[in-house]
mmCIF file of C-alpha atoms in Angstrom:
data_model
loop_
_atom_site.group_PDB
_atom_site.id
_atom_site.type_symbol
_atom_site.label_atom_id
_atom_site.label_comp_id
_atom_site.label_asym_id
_atom_site.label_seq_id
_atom_site.Cartn_x
_atom_site.Cartn_y
_atom_site.Cartn_z
ATOM 1 C CA ASN M 1 -54.830 10.452 11.964
ATOM 2 C CA ASP M 2 -57.844 10.449 9.842
ATOM 3 C CA PHE M 3 -57.860 11.597 6.126
ATOM 4 C CA TRP M 4 -58.192 15.214 7.362
ATOM 5 C CA GLY M 5 -55.248 15.173 9.776
ATOM 6 C CA THR M 6 -57.313 14.793 13.086
ATOM 7 C CA PRO M 7 -56.059 12.165 15.423
ATOM 8 C CA ILE M 8 -58.375 9.233 15.422
ATOM 9 C CA THR M 9 -58.344 9.267 19.249
ATOM 10 C CA SER M 10 -59.838 12.791 19.182
ATOM 11 C CA PRO M 11 -63.729 13.172 19.733
ATOM 12 C CA LEU M 12 -63.523 15.628 16.530
ATOM 13 C CA THR M 13 -62.335 12.960 14.139
ATOM 14 C CA HIS M 14 -64.697 12.176 11.178
ATOM 15 C CA LYS M 15 -63.147 8.545 11.247
ATOM 16 C CA SER M 16 -62.317 8.868 7.485
ATOM 17 C CA TYR M 17 -59.375 6.466 7.683
ATOM 18 C CA ARG M 18 -57.798 6.448 4.047
ATOM 19 C CA PRO M 19 -54.141 5.402 4.375
ATOM 20 C CA VAL M 20 -53.547 4.579 0.807
ATOM 21 C CA VAL M 21 -54.576 8.026 -0.507
ATOM 22 C CA VAL M 22 -52.462 9.655 2.214
ATOM 23 C CA ALA M 23 -49.502 7.324 1.324
ATOM 24 C CA SER M 24 -49.805 8.457 -2.426
ATOM 25 C CA PHE M 25 -49.685 12.192 -1.270
ATOM 26 C CA ARG M 26 -46.528 11.485 0.619
ATOM 27 C CA THR M 27 -45.023 9.743 -2.323
ATOM 28 C CA ASP M 28 -45.787 12.732 -4.530
ATOM 29 C CA ALA M 29 -44.473 15.120 -1.996
ATOM 30 C CA ILE M 30 -41.304 13.171 -1.919
ATOM 31 C CA ILE M 31 -40.960 13.114 -5.784
ATOM 32 C CA THR M 32 -41.686 16.761 -6.109
ATOM 33 C CA GLU M 33 -38.977 17.547 -3.601
ATOM 34 C CA ILE M 34 -36.345 15.429 -5.524
ATOM 35 C CA VAL M 35 -37.357 16.659 -8.978
ATOM 36 C CA ASN M 36 -37.399 20.299 -7.819
ATOM 37 C CA LYS M 37 -34.057 19.972 -6.113
ATOM 38 C CA TYR M 38 -32.015 17.938 -8.378
ATOM 39 C CA VAL M 39 -33.805 18.343 -11.759
ATOM 40 C CA LEU M 40 -35.548 21.607 -12.350
ATOM 41 C CA GLY M 41 -33.474 23.925 -10.195
ATOM 42 C CA GLU M 42 -34.160 26.619 -7.193
ATOM 43 C CA LYS M 43 -34.766 29.379 -9.671
ATOM 44 C CA TRP M 44 -37.400 27.611 -11.901
ATOM 45 C CA VAL M 45 -39.019 26.168 -9.010
ATOM 46 C CA HIS M 46 -39.367 29.639 -7.406
ATOM 47 C CA GLU M 47 -41.082 31.067 -10.271
ATOM 48 C CA LEU M 48 -43.342 27.857 -10.821
ATOM 49 C CA GLY M 49 -44.525 27.924 -7.030
ATOM 50 C CA LYS M 50 -44.133 31.345 -5.698
ATOM 51 C CA ASP M 51 -47.733 31.412 -4.721
ATOM 52 C CA SER M 52 -47.909 28.002 -3.491
ATOM 53 C CA ASP M 53 -48.217 26.888 0.087
ATOM 54 C CA ILE M 54 -47.069 23.519 -0.900
ATOM 55 C CA GLU M 55 -43.537 22.418 0.680
ATOM 56 C CA HIS M 56 -40.749 22.707 -1.690
ATOM 57 C CA LYS M 57 -42.932 24.654 -4.212
ATOM 58 C CA GLY M 58 -45.245 23.399 -6.785
ATOM 59 C CA ALA M 59 -48.328 21.066 -6.936
ATOM 60 C CA TRP M 60 -47.456 19.871 -10.427
ATOM 61 C CA MET M 61 -46.708 16.306 -9.319
ATOM 62 C CA PHE M 62 -49.854 15.795 -7.449
ATOM 63 C CA HIS M 63 -51.888 17.051 -10.361
ATOM 64 C CA TRP M 64 -50.202 14.900 -12.889
ATOM 65 C CA THR M 65 -50.810 11.904 -10.573
ATOM 66 C CA ASN M 66 -54.442 12.536 -10.357
ATOM 67 C CA ILE M 67 -54.459 12.741 -14.196
ATOM 68 C CA LEU M 68 -52.678 9.535 -14.727
ATOM 69 C CA LEU M 69 -54.812 7.713 -12.267
ATOM 70 C CA TYR M 70 -57.934 8.858 -13.923
ATOM 71 C CA ALA M 71 -56.634 7.760 -17.345
ATOM 72 C CA ALA M 72 -56.134 4.372 -15.632
ATOM 73 C CA VAL M 73 -59.841 4.392 -14.476
ATOM 74 C CA CYS M 74 -61.025 5.230 -17.955
ATOM 75 C CA TYR M 75 -59.094 2.529 -19.436
ATOM 76 C CA LEU M 76 -60.632 -0.074 -16.778
ATOM 77 C CA VAL M 77 -64.085 1.316 -17.545
ATOM 78 C CA VAL M 78 -63.770 0.456 -21.206
ATOM 79 C CA ASP M 79 -62.157 -2.950 -20.327
ATOM 80 C CA THR M 80 -65.047 -3.616 -17.870
ATOM 81 C CA VAL M 81 -67.719 -2.783 -20.614
ATOM 82 C CA LEU M 82 -65.754 -5.311 -22.785
ATOM 83 C CA LEU M 83 -66.576 -8.189 -20.491
ATOM 84 C CA PRO M 84 -70.290 -9.024 -21.652
ATOM 85 C CA ALA M 85 -72.040 -11.975 -19.836
ATOM 86 C CA THR M 86 -72.654 -13.677 -23.361
ATOM 87 C CA ASN M 87 -69.073 -13.850 -24.302
ATOM 88 C CA ALA M 88 -68.666 -17.436 -23.601
ATOM 89 C CA ALA M 89 -71.927 -18.151 -25.644
ATOM 90 C CA LEU M 90 -70.515 -16.232 -28.575
ATOM 91 C CA ARG M 91 -67.696 -18.564 -28.860
ATOM 92 C CA SER M 92 -70.038 -21.405 -30.154
ATOM 93 C CA ASN M 93 -71.184 -19.182 -33.007
ATOM 94 C CA ARG M 94 -68.352 -17.701 -34.997
ATOM 95 C CA ARG M 95 -70.897 -15.657 -37.272
ATOM 96 C CA LEU M 96 -72.609 -14.324 -34.380
ATOM 97 C CA LYS M 97 -69.411 -13.471 -32.723
ATOM 98 C CA GLU M 98 -68.248 -11.616 -35.797
ATOM 99 C CA GLN M 99 -71.337 -9.558 -35.974
ATOM 100 C CA THR M 100 -71.215 -8.688 -32.245
ATOM 101 C CA VAL M 101 -67.540 -7.727 -31.962
ATOM 102 C CA SER M 102 -67.872 -4.407 -33.766
ATOM 103 C CA SER M 103 -70.937 -3.395 -31.956
ATOM 104 C CA LYS M 104 -69.471 -4.425 -28.640
ATOM 105 C CA HIS M 105 -66.429 -2.383 -29.055
ATOM 106 C CA LEU M 106 -68.483 0.601 -30.197
ATOM 107 C CA GLY M 107 -70.413 0.305 -26.851
ATOM 108 C CA ALA M 108 -67.448 0.223 -24.933
ATOM 109 C CA LEU M 109 -65.982 3.116 -26.810
ATOM 110 C CA VAL M 110 -68.929 5.273 -26.249
ATOM 111 C CA ALA M 111 -68.996 4.265 -22.544
ATOM 112 C CA GLY M 112 -65.569 5.220 -22.182
ATOM 113 C CA LEU M 113 -65.764 8.623 -23.881
ATOM 114 C CA TRP M 114 -68.801 9.309 -21.847
ATOM 115 C CA PHE M 115 -67.125 8.545 -18.660
ATOM 116 C CA ALA M 116 -63.815 10.121 -19.450
ATOM 117 C CA SER M 117 -65.532 13.398 -20.498
ATOM 118 C CA HIS M 118 -68.254 13.598 -17.957
ATOM 119 C CA PRO M 119 -68.076 17.147 -16.484
ATOM 120 C CA ILE M 120 -68.926 15.919 -12.928
ATOM 121 C CA HIS M 121 -65.706 14.065 -12.818
ATOM 122 C CA THR M 122 -63.669 17.474 -12.884
ATOM 123 C CA GLU M 123 -64.607 17.507 -9.127
ATOM 124 C CA CYS M 124 -62.545 14.587 -8.208
ATOM 125 C CA VAL M 125 -59.616 15.202 -10.769
ATOM 126 C CA ALA M 126 -58.854 18.814 -10.672
ATOM 127 C CA GLN M 127 -59.083 18.919 -6.946
ATOM 128 C CA LEU M 128 -56.236 17.069 -5.202
ATOM 129 C CA VAL M 129 -58.664 15.976 -2.366
ATOM 130 C CA GLY M 130 -60.646 14.166 -5.023
ATOM 131 C CA ARG M 131 -58.060 11.482 -5.247
ATOM 132 C CA ALA M 132 -59.783 9.313 -2.650
ATOM 133 C CA GLU M 133 -62.587 8.796 -5.285
ATOM 134 C CA VAL M 134 -60.271 8.131 -8.084
ATOM 135 C CA LEU M 135 -58.285 5.518 -6.271
ATOM 136 C CA ALA M 136 -61.376 3.859 -4.718
ATOM 137 C CA ALA M 137 -62.641 3.578 -8.469
ATOM 138 C CA LEU M 138 -59.195 2.234 -9.661
ATOM 139 C CA PHE M 139 -59.221 -0.559 -7.107
ATOM 140 C CA CYS M 140 -62.894 -1.266 -7.605
ATOM 141 C CA LEU M 141 -62.571 -1.768 -11.215
ATOM 142 C CA LEU M 142 -59.508 -3.963 -10.657
ATOM 143 C CA GLY M 143 -61.331 -6.001 -8.278
ATOM 144 C CA THR M 144 -64.191 -6.306 -10.814
ATOM 145 C CA LYS M 145 -61.693 -7.368 -13.465
ATOM 146 C CA PHE M 146 -60.129 -9.964 -11.124
ATOM 147 C CA HIS M 147 -63.561 -11.253 -10.448
ATOM 148 C CA GLY M 148 -64.235 -11.716 -14.200
ATOM 149 C CA MET M 149 -60.883 -13.419 -14.510
ATOM 150 C CA ALA M 150 -61.866 -15.756 -11.741
ATOM 151 C CA LYS M 151 -64.967 -16.788 -13.433
ATOM 152 C CA SER M 152 -63.032 -17.471 -16.731
ATOM 153 C CA GLN M 153 -60.626 -19.627 -14.820
ATOM 154 C CA ALA M 154 -63.491 -21.526 -13.285
ATOM 155 C CA LYS M 155 -65.006 -22.194 -16.635
ATOM 156 C CA SER M 156 -61.806 -23.430 -17.767
ATOM 157 C CA LYS M 157 -61.444 -25.750 -14.721
ATOM 158 C CA ARG M 158 -58.372 -24.072 -13.433
ATOM 159 C CA PRO M 159 -58.740 -24.126 -9.592
ATOM 160 C CA LEU M 160 -55.371 -22.596 -8.877
ATOM 161 C CA GLY M 161 -55.858 -19.511 -11.337
ATOM 162 C CA MET M 162 -59.388 -19.001 -9.959
ATOM 163 C CA LEU M 163 -58.027 -19.037 -6.383
ATOM 164 C CA VAL M 164 -55.147 -16.542 -7.430
ATOM 165 C CA SER M 165 -57.639 -14.310 -9.059
ATOM 166 C CA CYS M 166 -59.989 -14.341 -6.195
ATOM 167 C CA VAL M 167 -57.290 -13.408 -3.748
ATOM 168 C CA ALA M 168 -56.167 -10.474 -6.013
ATOM 169 C CA MET M 169 -59.911 -9.475 -6.053
ATOM 170 C CA MET M 170 -60.057 -9.420 -2.384
ATOM 171 C CA ILE M 171 -56.907 -7.456 -2.028
ATOM 172 C CA CYS M 172 -58.203 -4.935 -4.447
ATOM 173 C CA LEU M 173 -61.466 -4.664 -2.528
ATOM 174 C CA PHE M 174 -59.594 -4.074 0.726
ATOM 175 C CA LEU M 175 -57.392 -1.295 -0.780
ATOM 176 C CA ALA M 176 -60.565 0.328 -2.361
ATOM 177 C CA CYS M 177 -62.091 0.489 1.225
ATOM 178 C CA LEU M 178 -58.895 1.995 2.528
ATOM 179 C CA CYS M 179 -59.074 4.721 -0.281
ATOM 180 C CA LYS M 180 -62.874 5.816 0.470
ATOM 181 C CA GLU M 181 -65.330 4.031 2.814
ATOM 182 C CA THR M 182 -68.022 3.740 0.069
ATOM 183 C CA ALA M 183 -66.205 1.100 -1.757
ATOM 184 C CA VAL M 184 -67.523 -1.426 0.826
ATOM 185 C CA VAL M 185 -70.675 -1.795 -1.194
ATOM 186 C CA LEU M 186 -68.701 -3.121 -4.334
ATOM 187 C CA PRO M 187 -69.103 -6.868 -2.992
ATOM 188 C CA ILE M 188 -72.908 -6.499 -3.081
ATOM 189 C CA VAL M 189 -72.579 -5.347 -6.859
ATOM 190 C CA LEU M 190 -70.501 -8.285 -7.591
ATOM 191 C CA ILE M 191 -72.754 -10.736 -6.041
ATOM 192 C CA GLY M 192 -75.902 -9.150 -7.579
ATOM 193 C CA THR M 193 -73.926 -9.306 -11.033
ATOM 194 C CA ASP M 194 -73.552 -13.028 -10.721
ATOM 195 C CA ILE M 195 -77.210 -13.517 -9.800
ATOM 196 C CA ALA M 196 -78.339 -11.395 -12.795
ATOM 197 C CA VAL M 197 -75.974 -13.552 -14.967
ATOM 198 C CA ALA M 198 -77.438 -16.665 -13.714
ATOM 199 C CA LEU M 199 -80.956 -15.384 -14.252
ATOM 200 C CA LEU M 200 -80.242 -14.173 -17.837
ATOM 201 C CA ALA M 201 -78.494 -17.390 -18.964
ATOM 202 C CA PRO M 202 -81.791 -19.386 -19.781
ATOM 203 C CA ALA M 203 -83.093 -16.479 -21.735
ATOM 204 C CA VAL M 204 -80.201 -15.891 -23.965
ATOM 205 C CA SER M 205 -78.709 -19.168 -24.825
ATOM 206 C CA THR M 206 -79.867 -22.604 -26.022
ATOM 207 C CA PRO M 207 -79.888 -25.406 -23.657
ATOM 208 C CA LYS M 208 -76.441 -26.443 -25.328
ATOM 209 C CA GLU M 209 -74.857 -23.099 -24.626
ATOM 210 C CA LYS M 210 -76.129 -22.746 -21.054
ATOM 211 C CA GLY M 211 -73.287 -24.784 -19.714
ATOM 212 C CA MET M 212 -70.885 -22.370 -21.398
ATOM 213 C CA LEU M 213 -72.412 -19.101 -20.117
ATOM 214 C CA VAL M 214 -72.781 -19.861 -16.676
ATOM 215 C CA THR M 215 -70.340 -21.697 -14.274
ATOM 216 C CA LYS M 216 -71.314 -24.193 -11.790
ATOM 217 C CA PRO M 217 -72.946 -22.794 -8.516
ATOM 218 C CA SER M 218 -69.776 -23.353 -6.638
ATOM 219 C CA PHE M 219 -67.974 -20.411 -8.109
ATOM 220 C CA PRO M 220 -70.646 -17.970 -7.403
ATOM 221 C CA LEU M 221 -70.745 -19.146 -3.655
ATOM 222 C CA PHE M 222 -67.097 -18.904 -3.537
ATOM 223 C CA ALA M 223 -66.978 -15.560 -5.022
ATOM 224 C CA ALA M 224 -69.633 -14.451 -2.659
ATOM 225 C CA PHE M 225 -67.839 -15.794 0.350
ATOM 226 C CA CYS M 226 -64.538 -13.962 -0.625
ATOM 227 C CA ALA M 227 -66.405 -10.580 -1.132
ATOM 228 C CA ILE M 228 -68.367 -10.864 2.079
ATOM 229 C CA SER M 229 -65.065 -11.875 3.816
ATOM 230 C CA VAL M 230 -63.422 -8.544 2.808
ATOM 231 C CA THR M 231 -66.467 -6.673 3.895
ATOM 232 C CA LEU M 232 -66.692 -8.232 7.206
ATOM 233 C CA GLY M 233 -62.870 -7.882 7.602
ATOM 234 C CA TYR M 234 -62.832 -4.252 6.726
ATOM 235 C CA LEU M 235 -65.496 -3.468 9.211
ATOM 236 C CA ALA M 236 -63.693 -5.487 11.946
ATOM 237 C CA PHE M 237 -60.465 -3.584 11.235
ATOM 238 C CA ARG M 238 -62.458 -0.296 11.595
ATOM 239 C CA SER M 239 -64.002 -1.557 14.758
ATOM 240 C CA TRP M 240 -60.568 -2.422 16.041
ATOM 241 C CA LEU M 241 -59.103 0.892 14.943
ATOM 242 C CA PHE M 242 -61.613 3.131 16.526
ATOM 243 C CA ALA M 243 -62.434 0.837 19.592
ATOM 244 C CA GLY M 244 -62.711 2.771 22.778
ATOM 245 C CA HIS M 245 -62.585 6.226 21.040
ATOM 246 C CA GLN M 246 -65.266 8.633 21.646
ATOM 247 C CA ASP M 247 -67.828 9.277 18.741
ATOM 248 C CA LEU M 248 -67.896 12.549 17.264
ATOM 249 C CA ALA M 249 -70.536 14.473 18.879
ATOM 250 C CA GLU M 250 -73.328 15.819 16.719
ATOM 251 C CA ASP M 251 -72.794 19.402 18.188
ATOM 252 C CA HIS M 252 -69.097 19.245 17.112
ATOM 253 C CA ILE M 253 -70.156 18.921 13.419
ATOM 254 C CA LEU M 254 -70.440 22.178 11.693
ATOM 255 C CA ILE M 255 -73.909 22.638 9.848
ATOM 256 C CA VAL M 256 -71.800 23.607 6.903
ATOM 257 C CA ASP M 257 -70.062 20.239 6.920
ATOM 258 C CA ASN M 258 -73.105 18.106 7.276
ATOM 259 C CA PHE M 259 -76.501 19.814 7.667
ATOM 260 C CA VAL M 260 -78.393 16.657 7.259
ATOM 261 C CA LEU M 261 -77.143 15.392 10.655
ATOM 262 C CA HIS M 262 -78.628 18.245 12.313
ATOM 263 C CA LEU M 263 -82.220 17.651 10.872
ATOM 264 C CA SER M 264 -84.741 15.436 12.671
ATOM 265 C CA GLY M 265 -87.319 12.824 11.803
ATOM 266 C CA MET M 266 -88.778 12.917 8.308
ATOM 267 C CA ASP M 267 -86.773 16.087 7.309
ATOM 268 C CA LYS M 268 -83.657 13.872 7.558
ATOM 269 C CA LEU M 269 -85.077 11.165 5.350
ATOM 270 C CA ARG M 270 -86.621 13.632 2.840
ATOM 271 C CA THR M 271 -83.292 15.515 2.504
ATOM 272 C CA ALA M 272 -81.232 12.354 2.139
ATOM 273 C CA LEU M 273 -83.578 11.039 -0.653
ATOM 274 C CA TYR M 274 -83.299 14.416 -2.370
ATOM 275 C CA ILE M 275 -79.463 14.277 -2.175
ATOM 276 C CA GLN M 276 -79.406 10.931 -3.838
ATOM 277 C CA ALA M 277 -81.895 11.943 -6.589
ATOM 278 C CA LYS M 278 -79.928 15.186 -7.243
ATOM 279 C CA TYR M 279 -76.569 13.096 -7.611
ATOM 280 C CA LEU M 280 -78.302 10.870 -9.981
ATOM 281 C CA GLN M 281 -79.621 13.838 -11.992
ATOM 282 C CA LEU M 282 -76.114 15.169 -12.111
ATOM 283 C CA LEU M 283 -74.915 11.999 -13.806
ATOM 284 C CA PHE M 284 -77.448 12.726 -16.777
ATOM 285 C CA TRP M 285 -77.806 16.551 -16.650
ATOM 286 C CA PRO M 286 -74.745 18.105 -14.959
ATOM 287 C CA SER M 287 -75.882 21.516 -15.656
ATOM 288 C CA ARG M 288 -74.802 23.151 -12.308
ATOM 289 C CA ILE M 289 -71.931 21.352 -10.527
ATOM 290 C CA SER M 290 -70.155 22.592 -7.348
ATOM 291 C CA CYS M 291 -66.754 21.997 -5.730
ATOM 292 C CA ASP M 292 -68.720 21.269 -2.371
ATOM 293 C CA TYR M 293 -72.280 20.091 -2.139
ATOM 294 C CA SER M 294 -72.959 21.546 1.358
ATOM 295 C CA LEU M 295 -75.597 23.792 2.621
ATOM 296 C CA GLY M 296 -76.273 26.555 0.330
ATOM 297 C CA VAL M 297 -75.911 24.376 -2.705
ATOM 298 C CA ILE M 298 -78.320 21.722 -1.406
ATOM 299 C CA GLU M 299 -81.253 22.825 0.748
ATOM 300 C CA PRO M 300 -83.202 20.888 3.276
ATOM 301 C CA VAL M 301 -86.571 19.536 2.305
ATOM 302 C CA PHE M 302 -89.280 20.007 5.003
ATOM 303 C CA SER M 303 -92.379 18.720 2.953
ATOM 304 C CA TRP M 304 -93.316 15.833 0.872
ATOM 305 C CA THR M 305 -94.952 18.458 -1.527
ATOM 306 C CA ASP M 306 -91.766 20.424 -1.718
ATOM 307 C CA PRO M 307 -90.936 21.125 -5.471
ATOM 308 C CA SER M 308 -87.580 19.421 -4.670
ATOM 309 C CA MET M 309 -89.288 16.236 -4.112
ATOM 310 C CA MET M 310 -90.404 15.989 -7.781
ATOM 311 C CA LEU M 311 -86.966 14.915 -8.420
ATOM 312 C CA VAL M 312 -87.045 12.237 -5.960
ATOM 313 C CA TYR M 313 -90.324 10.973 -7.383
ATOM 314 C CA GLY M 314 -89.147 11.208 -10.909
ATOM 315 C CA ALA M 315 -86.081 9.199 -10.050
ATOM 316 C CA ILE M 316 -88.078 6.289 -8.275
ATOM 317 C CA ILE M 317 -90.364 6.219 -11.187
ATOM 318 C CA GLY M 318 -87.616 6.079 -13.759
ATOM 319 C CA LEU M 319 -85.686 3.289 -11.870
ATOM 320 C CA LEU M 320 -88.705 1.330 -11.552
ATOM 321 C CA ALA M 321 -89.365 1.844 -15.292
ATOM 322 C CA ILE M 322 -85.998 0.612 -16.293
ATOM 323 C CA VAL M 323 -86.383 -2.490 -13.860
ATOM 324 C CA ALA M 324 -89.878 -3.264 -15.247
ATOM 325 C CA ALA M 325 -88.584 -3.026 -18.891
ATOM 326 C CA ALA M 326 -85.621 -5.368 -18.144
ATOM 327 C CA LEU M 327 -87.774 -7.959 -16.620
ATOM 328 C CA ASP M 328 -90.281 -7.687 -19.527
ATOM 329 C CA THR M 329 -87.282 -8.242 -22.105
ATOM 330 C CA LEU M 330 -85.942 -11.083 -20.144
ATOM 331 C CA ILE M 331 -89.357 -12.805 -19.878
ATOM 332 C CA LYS M 332 -90.149 -12.315 -23.701
ATOM 333 C CA THR M 333 -86.562 -13.563 -24.592
ATOM 334 C CA GLY M 334 -87.072 -16.530 -22.546
ATOM 335 C CA ASN M 335 -90.403 -17.452 -23.907
ATOM 336 C CA SER M 336 -89.202 -16.962 -27.644
ATOM 337 C CA THR M 337 -86.270 -19.370 -27.007
#
């Protein structure tokens, strides 16, 4: 079955195959049954879940699991921020390292608190169905952590440790894809990070420190090969899983579930761009969040001069400005060194 319980052989399936999330729900159900039966007692359970439709009464275990998984994700966010590209270069200057440690930890703390308290995350933590996003984020961050460990092992000339870390990274990436399909883009992010670090190295370090900051080209190439292998392997697995099954016909998809699919031509493009800009806006100004961003919450865009397109144009200009500022800083820093 797919994530929503429809057989994958059915023409009505959404092809959202997420077995890791489903397995976690099944585990919660088993634990809930055992605790309710042997620990809490039938009378207490009846009062706790008298209005619940969940088997054996009570959804408390499901919600606690979501909260604990989100706590783990928040920790990994802080841990990821604490892996600066210049960490190796700082080792060569003890005074610089001491001056940087406090600001580095402060930045990680701010990032972690911002992430943990962001209102938009209530959608994937409070709602049980949002566990797909939480688990995907968890495995993506773990994959990123193992990617960083593999780089450290490569710098220390420990090929076995680097290989083990790369294998762990590949496993995490594959599990993330089995939680939610959007995790398939993570290898592109990791490869882009390696390229950015390689470009940044000459600007932030002296010639003597460059070798400490960036590993030999062999590691980025090997890491890229591992990441791309996971992506291709997952796509091949999905192709095999759904081979021979009829695609979901557009007329079988309710307009409430996916109204963009029912649009045509440029209307579909404009609306898709607006949805991405809307999500970006919610990250910085989550003034109006919803449990379901479907038709009625987000409306189609039928013109390039529609007021909704102002958000798209603003997002494009803002992103280009950030890229331009980063490149300008990189060039100036490189010239000064």
